[in-house]
Amino acid sequence: MIRVTEQGDSGGRHQRPRVRMPAAQRREQLITIGRQLFAERGFDATSVEEVAARAKVSKPVVYEHFGGKEGLYAVVVDREVRALLDRIAAALTAGHPRELLEQAALALLDYIDEEPHGFQVLVRDAPLLSASGSFSGVMNDVAHQVEHVLGAEFKSRGLDPRFAELYSQALVGMVALVGQWWREARKPKKEMVAAHLVNLAWNGLSHLEAKPGLSTRRVR
């Protein structure tokens, strides 16, 4: 419910009505402001005072909704993690393994392009209390999804599926690091970036050796 209050001044005139924002709407406003501040300044440099000031509320309002800066940060990070994982999961539709790789790469680049504040929150150094919500943690979850795809492909080609996890971590790590670089460079276009990533990854995967070794040191 929206409350409207009027206060008279000494001259008997009414001041402009003050509108109190509903609790759910206020919570969303604080999350949006927190997301932007955490992206711009990081967790340590962001204060409850600044969140409250931008929202034009008192500090107790922020504490009432989130219990403090840590609670607000946890909500922001949780939303970004779910948003990114949902994008990638939705992109991994049925298709050839190469197409799945293309879809995953584009899903990550789309997120970086369309949600710069959210991506910045994830790649900034997270406090110890939120280590599981760091970008590396999110990419680890993505790698587990890719691992299932690679495991099936390895089996079909007579390769050892036990190494699917290693390859999935390598592939996702490559895409993630290139994505962070592209966020700043913005060249070439993201579709071209994805194409080159897949070119390197797929043409490497398509010529895998069943038992790779090092030319300079024996693998034990």
PDB file of C-alpha atoms in Angstrom:
ATOM      1  CA  MET A   1       0.000   0.000   0.000  1.00  0.00           C
ATOM      2  CA  ILE A   2       1.268   3.504  -0.800  1.00  0.00           C
ATOM      3  CA  ARG A   3       0.946   6.017   2.019  1.00  0.00           C
ATOM      4  CA  VAL A   4       0.580   9.672   1.241  1.00  0.00           C
ATOM      5  CA  THR A   5       1.185  12.158   4.058  1.00  0.00           C
ATOM      6  CA  GLU A   6       0.776  15.890   4.115  1.00  0.00           C
ATOM      7  CA  GLN A   7       2.364  18.284   6.533  1.00  0.00           C
ATOM      8  CA  GLY A   8       1.360  21.904   6.984  1.00  0.00           C
ATOM      9  CA  ASP A   9       3.900  24.691   7.235  1.00  0.00           C
ATOM     10  CA  SER A  10       3.778  27.731   9.489  1.00  0.00           C
ATOM     11  CA  GLY A  11       1.850  29.638   6.854  1.00  0.00           C
ATOM     12  CA  GLY A  12      -0.940  27.070   6.771  1.00  0.00           C
ATOM     13  CA  ARG A  13      -0.027  25.846   3.275  1.00  0.00           C
ATOM     14  CA  HIS A  14       0.461  22.159   2.540  1.00  0.00           C
ATOM     15  CA  GLN A  15       3.800  20.769   1.455  1.00  0.00           C
ATOM     16  CA  ARG A  16       3.982  18.451  -1.552  1.00  0.00           C
ATOM     17  CA  PRO A  17       2.709  14.970  -0.595  1.00  0.00           C
ATOM     18  CA  ARG A  18       5.452  12.480   0.315  1.00  0.00           C
ATOM     19  CA  VAL A  19       5.002   9.041  -1.254  1.00  0.00           C
ATOM     20  CA  ARG A  20       6.250   6.034   0.682  1.00  0.00           C
ATOM     21  CA  MET A  21       7.471   3.267  -1.623  1.00  0.00           C
ATOM     22  CA  PRO A  22       6.000  -0.228  -1.027  1.00  0.00           C
ATOM     23  CA  ALA A  23       8.432  -2.614   0.695  1.00  0.00           C
ATOM     24  CA  ALA A  24       8.890  -4.898  -2.321  1.00  0.00           C
ATOM     25  CA  GLN A  25       9.548  -1.956  -4.634  1.00  0.00           C
ATOM     26  CA  ARG A  26      11.989  -0.409  -2.147  1.00  0.00           C
ATOM     27  CA  ARG A  27      13.867  -3.707  -1.895  1.00  0.00           C
ATOM     28  CA  GLU A  28      14.256  -3.861  -5.678  1.00  0.00           C
ATOM     29  CA  GLN A  29      15.442  -0.263  -5.737  1.00  0.00           C
ATOM     30  CA  LEU A  30      18.111  -1.004  -3.122  1.00  0.00           C
ATOM     31  CA  ILE A  31      19.253  -4.111  -5.011  1.00  0.00           C
ATOM     32  CA  THR A  32      19.601  -2.092  -8.220  1.00  0.00           C
ATOM     33  CA  ILE A  33      21.582   0.631  -6.456  1.00  0.00           C
ATOM     34  CA  GLY A  34      23.744  -1.920  -4.634  1.00  0.00           C
ATOM     35  CA  ARG A  35      24.471  -3.740  -7.886  1.00  0.00           C
ATOM     36  CA  GLN A  36      25.698  -0.534  -9.505  1.00  0.00           C
ATOM     37  CA  LEU A  37      27.826   0.508  -6.527  1.00  0.00           C
ATOM     38  CA  PHE A  38      29.403  -2.935  -6.090  1.00  0.00           C
ATOM     39  CA  ALA A  39      30.227  -2.904  -9.822  1.00  0.00           C
ATOM     40  CA  GLU A  40      31.743   0.568  -9.679  1.00  0.00           C
ATOM     41  CA  ARG A  41      33.593   0.375  -6.357  1.00  0.00           C
ATOM     42  CA  GLY A  42      33.748  -3.234  -5.233  1.00  0.00           C
ATOM     43  CA  PHE A  43      32.513  -4.676  -1.951  1.00  0.00           C
ATOM     44  CA  ASP A  44      35.011  -3.064   0.425  1.00  0.00           C
ATOM     45  CA  ALA A  45      34.657   0.476  -0.938  1.00  0.00           C
ATOM     46  CA  THR A  46      30.848   0.408  -0.914  1.00  0.00           C
ATOM     47  CA  SER A  47      29.086   1.572   2.237  1.00  0.00           C
ATOM     48  CA  VAL A  48      25.559   1.312   3.589  1.00  0.00           C
ATOM     49  CA  GLU A  49      25.601   5.099   3.902  1.00  0.00           C
ATOM     50  CA  GLU A  50      26.114   5.528   0.153  1.00  0.00           C
ATOM     51  CA  VAL A  51      23.449   2.970  -0.729  1.00  0.00           C
ATOM     52  CA  ALA A  52      20.999   4.797   1.535  1.00  0.00           C
ATOM     53  CA  ALA A  53      21.978   8.191   0.159  1.00  0.00           C
ATOM     54  CA  ARG A  54      21.399   7.163  -3.453  1.00  0.00           C
ATOM     55  CA  ALA A  55      18.045   5.654  -2.528  1.00  0.00           C
ATOM     56  CA  LYS A  56      17.160   8.772  -0.505  1.00  0.00           C
ATOM     57  CA  VAL A  57      16.363   6.711   2.586  1.00  0.00           C
ATOM     58  CA  SER A  58      17.881   6.359   6.031  1.00  0.00           C
ATOM     59  CA  LYS A  59      20.465   3.684   6.859  1.00  0.00           C
ATOM     60  CA  PRO A  60      17.986   1.704   9.013  1.00  0.00           C
ATOM     61  CA  VAL A  61      15.892   1.052   5.899  1.00  0.00           C
ATOM     62  CA  VAL A  62      18.820  -0.764   4.274  1.00  0.00           C
ATOM     63  CA  TYR A  63      19.449  -2.758   7.463  1.00  0.00           C
ATOM     64  CA  GLU A  64      15.756  -3.607   7.696  1.00  0.00           C
ATOM     65  CA  HIS A  65      15.744  -5.189   4.238  1.00  0.00           C
ATOM     66  CA  PHE A  66      19.164  -6.885   4.168  1.00  0.00           C
ATOM     67  CA  GLY A  67      20.696  -6.814   7.639  1.00  0.00           C
ATOM     68  CA  GLY A  68      23.688  -4.870   6.327  1.00  0.00           C
ATOM     69  CA  LYS A  69      26.057  -4.539   3.383  1.00  0.00           C
ATOM     70  CA  GLU A  70      26.932  -8.250   3.408  1.00  0.00           C
ATOM     71  CA  GLY A  71      23.296  -9.256   3.039  1.00  0.00           C
ATOM     72  CA  LEU A  72      22.739  -6.863   0.149  1.00  0.00           C
ATOM     73  CA  TYR A  73      25.889  -8.103  -1.584  1.00  0.00           C
ATOM     74  CA  ALA A  74      24.829 -11.728  -1.178  1.00  0.00           C
ATOM     75  CA  VAL A  75      21.469 -11.029  -2.838  1.00  0.00           C
ATOM     76  CA  VAL A  76      23.093  -9.131  -5.720  1.00  0.00           C
ATOM     77  CA  VAL A  77      25.653 -11.875  -6.373  1.00  0.00           C
ATOM     78  CA  ASP A  78      23.081 -14.668  -6.096  1.00  0.00           C
ATOM     79  CA  ARG A  79      20.911 -12.985  -8.726  1.00  0.00           C
ATOM     80  CA  GLU A  80      23.844 -12.535 -11.102  1.00  0.00           C
ATOM     81  CA  VAL A  81      24.987 -16.129 -10.683  1.00  0.00           C
ATOM     82  CA  ARG A  82      21.510 -17.437 -11.440  1.00  0.00           C
ATOM     83  CA  ALA A  83      21.088 -15.050 -14.377  1.00  0.00           C
ATOM     84  CA  LEU A  84      24.338 -16.157 -16.007  1.00  0.00           C
ATOM     85  CA  LEU A  85      23.807 -19.872 -15.393  1.00  0.00           C
ATOM     86  CA  ASP A  86      20.229 -19.643 -16.691  1.00  0.00           C
ATOM     87  CA  ARG A  87      21.476 -18.003 -19.888  1.00  0.00           C
ATOM     88  CA  ILE A  88      24.052 -20.691 -20.512  1.00  0.00           C
ATOM     89  CA  ALA A  89      21.689 -23.539 -19.630  1.00  0.00           C
ATOM     90  CA  ALA A  90      19.057 -22.133 -22.007  1.00  0.00           C
ATOM     91  CA  ALA A  91      21.666 -21.795 -24.744  1.00  0.00           C
ATOM     92  CA  LEU A  92      22.802 -25.413 -24.504  1.00  0.00           C
ATOM     93  CA  THR A  93      20.029 -26.810 -26.656  1.00  0.00           C
ATOM     94  CA  ALA A  94      20.228 -30.090 -28.513  1.00  0.00           C
ATOM     95  CA  GLY A  95      22.745 -30.120 -31.310  1.00  0.00           C
ATOM     96  CA  HIS A  96      26.185 -31.164 -32.474  1.00  0.00           C
ATOM     97  CA  PRO A  97      28.891 -30.736 -29.781  1.00  0.00           C
ATOM     98  CA  ARG A  98      30.487 -27.945 -31.829  1.00  0.00           C
ATOM     99  CA  GLU A  99      27.172 -26.106 -31.896  1.00  0.00           C
ATOM    100  CA  LEU A 100      26.885 -26.514 -28.123  1.00  0.00           C
ATOM    101  CA  LEU A 101      30.332 -24.959 -27.745  1.00  0.00           C
ATOM    102  CA  GLU A 102      29.291 -22.037 -29.955  1.00  0.00           C
ATOM    103  CA  GLN A 103      26.105 -21.541 -27.952  1.00  0.00           C
ATOM    104  CA  ALA A 104      27.942 -21.524 -24.626  1.00  0.00           C
ATOM    105  CA  ALA A 105      30.555 -19.031 -25.850  1.00  0.00           C
ATOM    106  CA  LEU A 106      27.911 -16.693 -27.246  1.00  0.00           C
ATOM    107  CA  ALA A 107      25.793 -16.939 -24.101  1.00  0.00           C
ATOM    108  CA  LEU A 108      28.704 -15.737 -21.975  1.00  0.00           C
ATOM    109  CA  LEU A 109      29.605 -12.944 -24.403  1.00  0.00           C
ATOM    110  CA  ASP A 110      25.954 -11.864 -24.576  1.00  0.00           C
ATOM    111  CA  TYR A 111      25.852 -11.608 -20.786  1.00  0.00           C
ATOM    112  CA  ILE A 112      29.051  -9.544 -20.702  1.00  0.00           C
ATOM    113  CA  ASP A 113      27.667  -7.267 -23.415  1.00  0.00           C
ATOM    114  CA  GLU A 114      24.168  -6.814 -22.015  1.00  0.00           C
ATOM    115  CA  GLU A 115      24.838  -6.883 -18.248  1.00  0.00           C
ATOM    116  CA  PRO A 116      28.096  -4.969 -17.720  1.00  0.00           C
ATOM    117  CA  HIS A 117      27.315  -4.100 -14.097  1.00  0.00           C
ATOM    118  CA  GLY A 118      26.399  -7.680 -13.251  1.00  0.00           C
ATOM    119  CA  PHE A 119      29.529  -9.040 -14.899  1.00  0.00           C
ATOM    120  CA  GLN A 120      31.682  -6.473 -13.101  1.00  0.00           C
ATOM    121  CA  VAL A 121      30.220  -7.552  -9.760  1.00  0.00           C
ATOM    122  CA  LEU A 122      31.127 -11.177 -10.488  1.00  0.00           C
ATOM    123  CA  VAL A 123      34.693 -10.575 -11.679  1.00  0.00           C
ATOM    124  CA  ARG A 124      35.633  -8.202  -8.860  1.00  0.00           C
ATOM    125  CA  ASP A 125      37.375  -9.734  -5.855  1.00  0.00           C
ATOM    126  CA  ALA A 126      34.640 -11.183  -3.650  1.00  0.00           C
ATOM    127  CA  PRO A 127      34.850 -11.049   0.165  1.00  0.00           C
ATOM    128  CA  LEU A 128      35.625 -14.337   1.891  1.00  0.00           C
ATOM    129  CA  LEU A 129      32.009 -14.703   2.995  1.00  0.00           C
ATOM    130  CA  SER A 130      30.941 -14.853  -0.661  1.00  0.00           C
ATOM    131  CA  ALA A 131      33.792 -16.843  -2.205  1.00  0.00           C
ATOM    132  CA  SER A 132      31.334 -19.320  -3.696  1.00  0.00           C
ATOM    133  CA  GLY A 133      29.745 -16.466  -5.617  1.00  0.00           C
ATOM    134  CA  SER A 134      32.955 -15.394  -7.317  1.00  0.00           C
ATOM    135  CA  PHE A 135      33.316 -15.501 -11.088  1.00  0.00           C
ATOM    136  CA  SER A 136      35.607 -18.518 -10.824  1.00  0.00           C
ATOM    137  CA  GLY A 137      32.896 -20.311  -8.850  1.00  0.00           C
ATOM    138  CA  VAL A 138      30.309 -19.536 -11.520  1.00  0.00           C
ATOM    139  CA  MET A 139      32.635 -20.721 -14.276  1.00  0.00           C
ATOM    140  CA  ASN A 140      33.224 -23.921 -12.344  1.00  0.00           C
ATOM    141  CA  ASP A 141      29.460 -24.572 -12.420  1.00  0.00           C
ATOM    142  CA  VAL A 142      29.442 -23.915 -16.170  1.00  0.00           C
ATOM    143  CA  ALA A 143      32.373 -26.287 -16.635  1.00  0.00           C
ATOM    144  CA  HIS A 144      30.396 -29.074 -14.963  1.00  0.00           C
ATOM    145  CA  GLN A 145      27.673 -28.626 -17.572  1.00  0.00           C
ATOM    146  CA  VAL A 146      30.228 -28.727 -20.380  1.00  0.00           C
ATOM    147  CA  GLU A 147      31.826 -31.795 -18.805  1.00  0.00           C
ATOM    148  CA  HIS A 148      28.714 -33.884 -19.525  1.00  0.00           C
ATOM    149  CA  VAL A 149      28.827 -32.867 -23.187  1.00  0.00           C
ATOM    150  CA  LEU A 150      32.525 -33.672 -23.518  1.00  0.00           C
ATOM    151  CA  GLY A 151      32.209 -36.940 -21.598  1.00  0.00           C
ATOM    152  CA  ALA A 152      29.681 -38.282 -24.086  1.00  0.00           C
ATOM    153  CA  GLU A 153      31.798 -37.081 -27.013  1.00  0.00           C
ATOM    154  CA  PHE A 154      34.939 -38.698 -25.589  1.00  0.00           C
ATOM    155  CA  LYS A 155      33.171 -42.035 -25.181  1.00  0.00           C
ATOM    156  CA  SER A 156      31.862 -41.967 -28.745  1.00  0.00           C
ATOM    157  CA  ARG A 157      35.386 -41.413 -30.066  1.00  0.00           C
ATOM    158  CA  GLY A 158      37.141 -43.961 -27.882  1.00  0.00           C
ATOM    159  CA  LEU A 159      38.863 -41.361 -25.688  1.00  0.00           C
ATOM    160  CA  ASP A 160      39.188 -41.667 -21.920  1.00  0.00           C
ATOM    161  CA  PRO A 161      36.120 -39.907 -20.409  1.00  0.00           C
ATOM    162  CA  ARG A 162      37.933 -39.476 -17.098  1.00  0.00           C
ATOM    163  CA  PHE A 163      39.687 -36.456 -18.599  1.00  0.00           C
ATOM    164  CA  ALA A 164      36.468 -34.742 -19.674  1.00  0.00           C
ATOM    165  CA  GLU A 165      36.506 -32.633 -16.502  1.00  0.00           C
ATOM    166  CA  LEU A 166      40.034 -31.381 -17.207  1.00  0.00           C
ATOM    167  CA  TYR A 167      39.128 -30.413 -20.775  1.00  0.00           C
ATOM    168  CA  SER A 168      35.903 -28.724 -19.705  1.00  0.00           C
ATOM    169  CA  GLN A 169      37.790 -26.577 -17.183  1.00  0.00           C
ATOM    170  CA  ALA A 170      40.327 -25.646 -19.872  1.00  0.00           C
ATOM    171  CA  LEU A 171      37.656 -24.713 -22.414  1.00  0.00           C
ATOM    172  CA  VAL A 172      35.516 -22.685 -20.043  1.00  0.00           C
ATOM    173  CA  GLY A 173      38.587 -20.962 -18.602  1.00  0.00           C
ATOM    174  CA  MET A 174      39.701 -19.958 -22.089  1.00  0.00           C
ATOM    175  CA  VAL A 175      36.300 -18.493 -22.942  1.00  0.00           C
ATOM    176  CA  ALA A 176      36.054 -16.693 -19.592  1.00  0.00           C
ATOM    177  CA  LEU A 177      39.470 -15.039 -19.880  1.00  0.00           C
ATOM    178  CA  VAL A 178      38.851 -13.969 -23.458  1.00  0.00           C
ATOM    179  CA  GLY A 179      35.466 -12.637 -22.377  1.00  0.00           C
ATOM    180  CA  GLN A 180      37.089 -10.451 -19.711  1.00  0.00           C
ATOM    181  CA  TRP A 181      39.567  -9.138 -22.269  1.00  0.00           C
ATOM    182  CA  TRP A 182      36.801  -8.461 -24.805  1.00  0.00           C
ATOM    183  CA  ARG A 183      34.782  -6.527 -22.216  1.00  0.00           C
ATOM    184  CA  GLU A 184      37.450  -3.814 -22.412  1.00  0.00           C
ATOM    185  CA  ALA A 185      38.598  -4.186 -26.028  1.00  0.00           C
ATOM    186  CA  ARG A 186      35.135  -4.495 -27.641  1.00  0.00           C
ATOM    187  CA  LYS A 187      36.825  -5.562 -30.873  1.00  0.00           C
ATOM    188  CA  PRO A 188      36.149  -7.599 -32.902  1.00  0.00           C
ATOM    189  CA  LYS A 189      32.372  -8.151 -32.727  1.00  0.00           C
ATOM    190  CA  LYS A 190      31.277 -10.785 -30.224  1.00  0.00           C
ATOM    191  CA  GLU A 191      30.118 -13.185 -32.946  1.00  0.00           C
ATOM    192  CA  MET A 192      33.620 -13.067 -34.435  1.00  0.00           C
ATOM    193  CA  VAL A 193      35.168 -13.584 -31.004  1.00  0.00           C
ATOM    194  CA  ALA A 194      32.975 -16.644 -30.464  1.00  0.00           C
ATOM    195  CA  ALA A 195      33.858 -17.972 -33.915  1.00  0.00           C
ATOM    196  CA  HIS A 196      37.592 -17.739 -33.226  1.00  0.00           C
ATOM    197  CA  LEU A 197      37.224 -19.291 -29.782  1.00  0.00           C
ATOM    198  CA  VAL A 198      35.358 -22.236 -31.248  1.00  0.00           C
ATOM    199  CA  ASN A 199      37.852 -22.477 -34.104  1.00  0.00           C
ATOM    200  CA  LEU A 200      40.705 -22.936 -31.631  1.00  0.00           C
ATOM    201  CA  ALA A 201      38.786 -25.170 -29.250  1.00  0.00           C
ATOM    202  CA  TRP A 202      37.019 -27.393 -31.751  1.00  0.00           C
ATOM    203  CA  ASN A 203      39.868 -27.898 -34.190  1.00  0.00           C
ATOM    204  CA  GLY A 204      42.023 -28.761 -31.216  1.00  0.00           C
ATOM    205  CA  LEU A 205      39.435 -31.188 -29.842  1.00  0.00           C
ATOM    206  CA  SER A 206      38.865 -32.798 -33.221  1.00  0.00           C
ATOM    207  CA  HIS A 207      42.507 -33.906 -33.407  1.00  0.00           C
ATOM    208  CA  LEU A 208      43.025 -35.113 -29.856  1.00  0.00           C
ATOM    209  CA  GLU A 209      45.567 -37.827 -29.242  1.00  0.00           C
ATOM    210  CA  ALA A 210      44.298 -40.795 -27.253  1.00  0.00           C
ATOM    211  CA  LYS A 211      47.420 -40.789 -25.077  1.00  0.00           C
ATOM    212  CA  PRO A 212      49.105 -37.377 -25.232  1.00  0.00           C
ATOM    213  CA  GLY A 213      52.640 -36.929 -23.999  1.00  0.00           C
ATOM    214  CA  LEU A 214      55.221 -34.189 -23.566  1.00  0.00           C
ATOM    215  CA  SER A 215      58.170 -33.932 -25.908  1.00  0.00           C
ATOM    216  CA  THR A 216      60.417 -32.405 -23.233  1.00  0.00           C
ATOM    217  CA  ARG A 217      59.413 -34.359 -20.144  1.00  0.00           C
ATOM    218  CA  ARG A 218      58.008 -37.814 -19.563  1.00  0.00           C
ATOM    219  CA  VAL A 219      54.422 -37.942 -18.284  1.00  0.00           C
ATOM    220  CA  ARG A 220      54.259 -40.320 -15.323  1.00  0.00           C
TER     221      ARG A 220
END
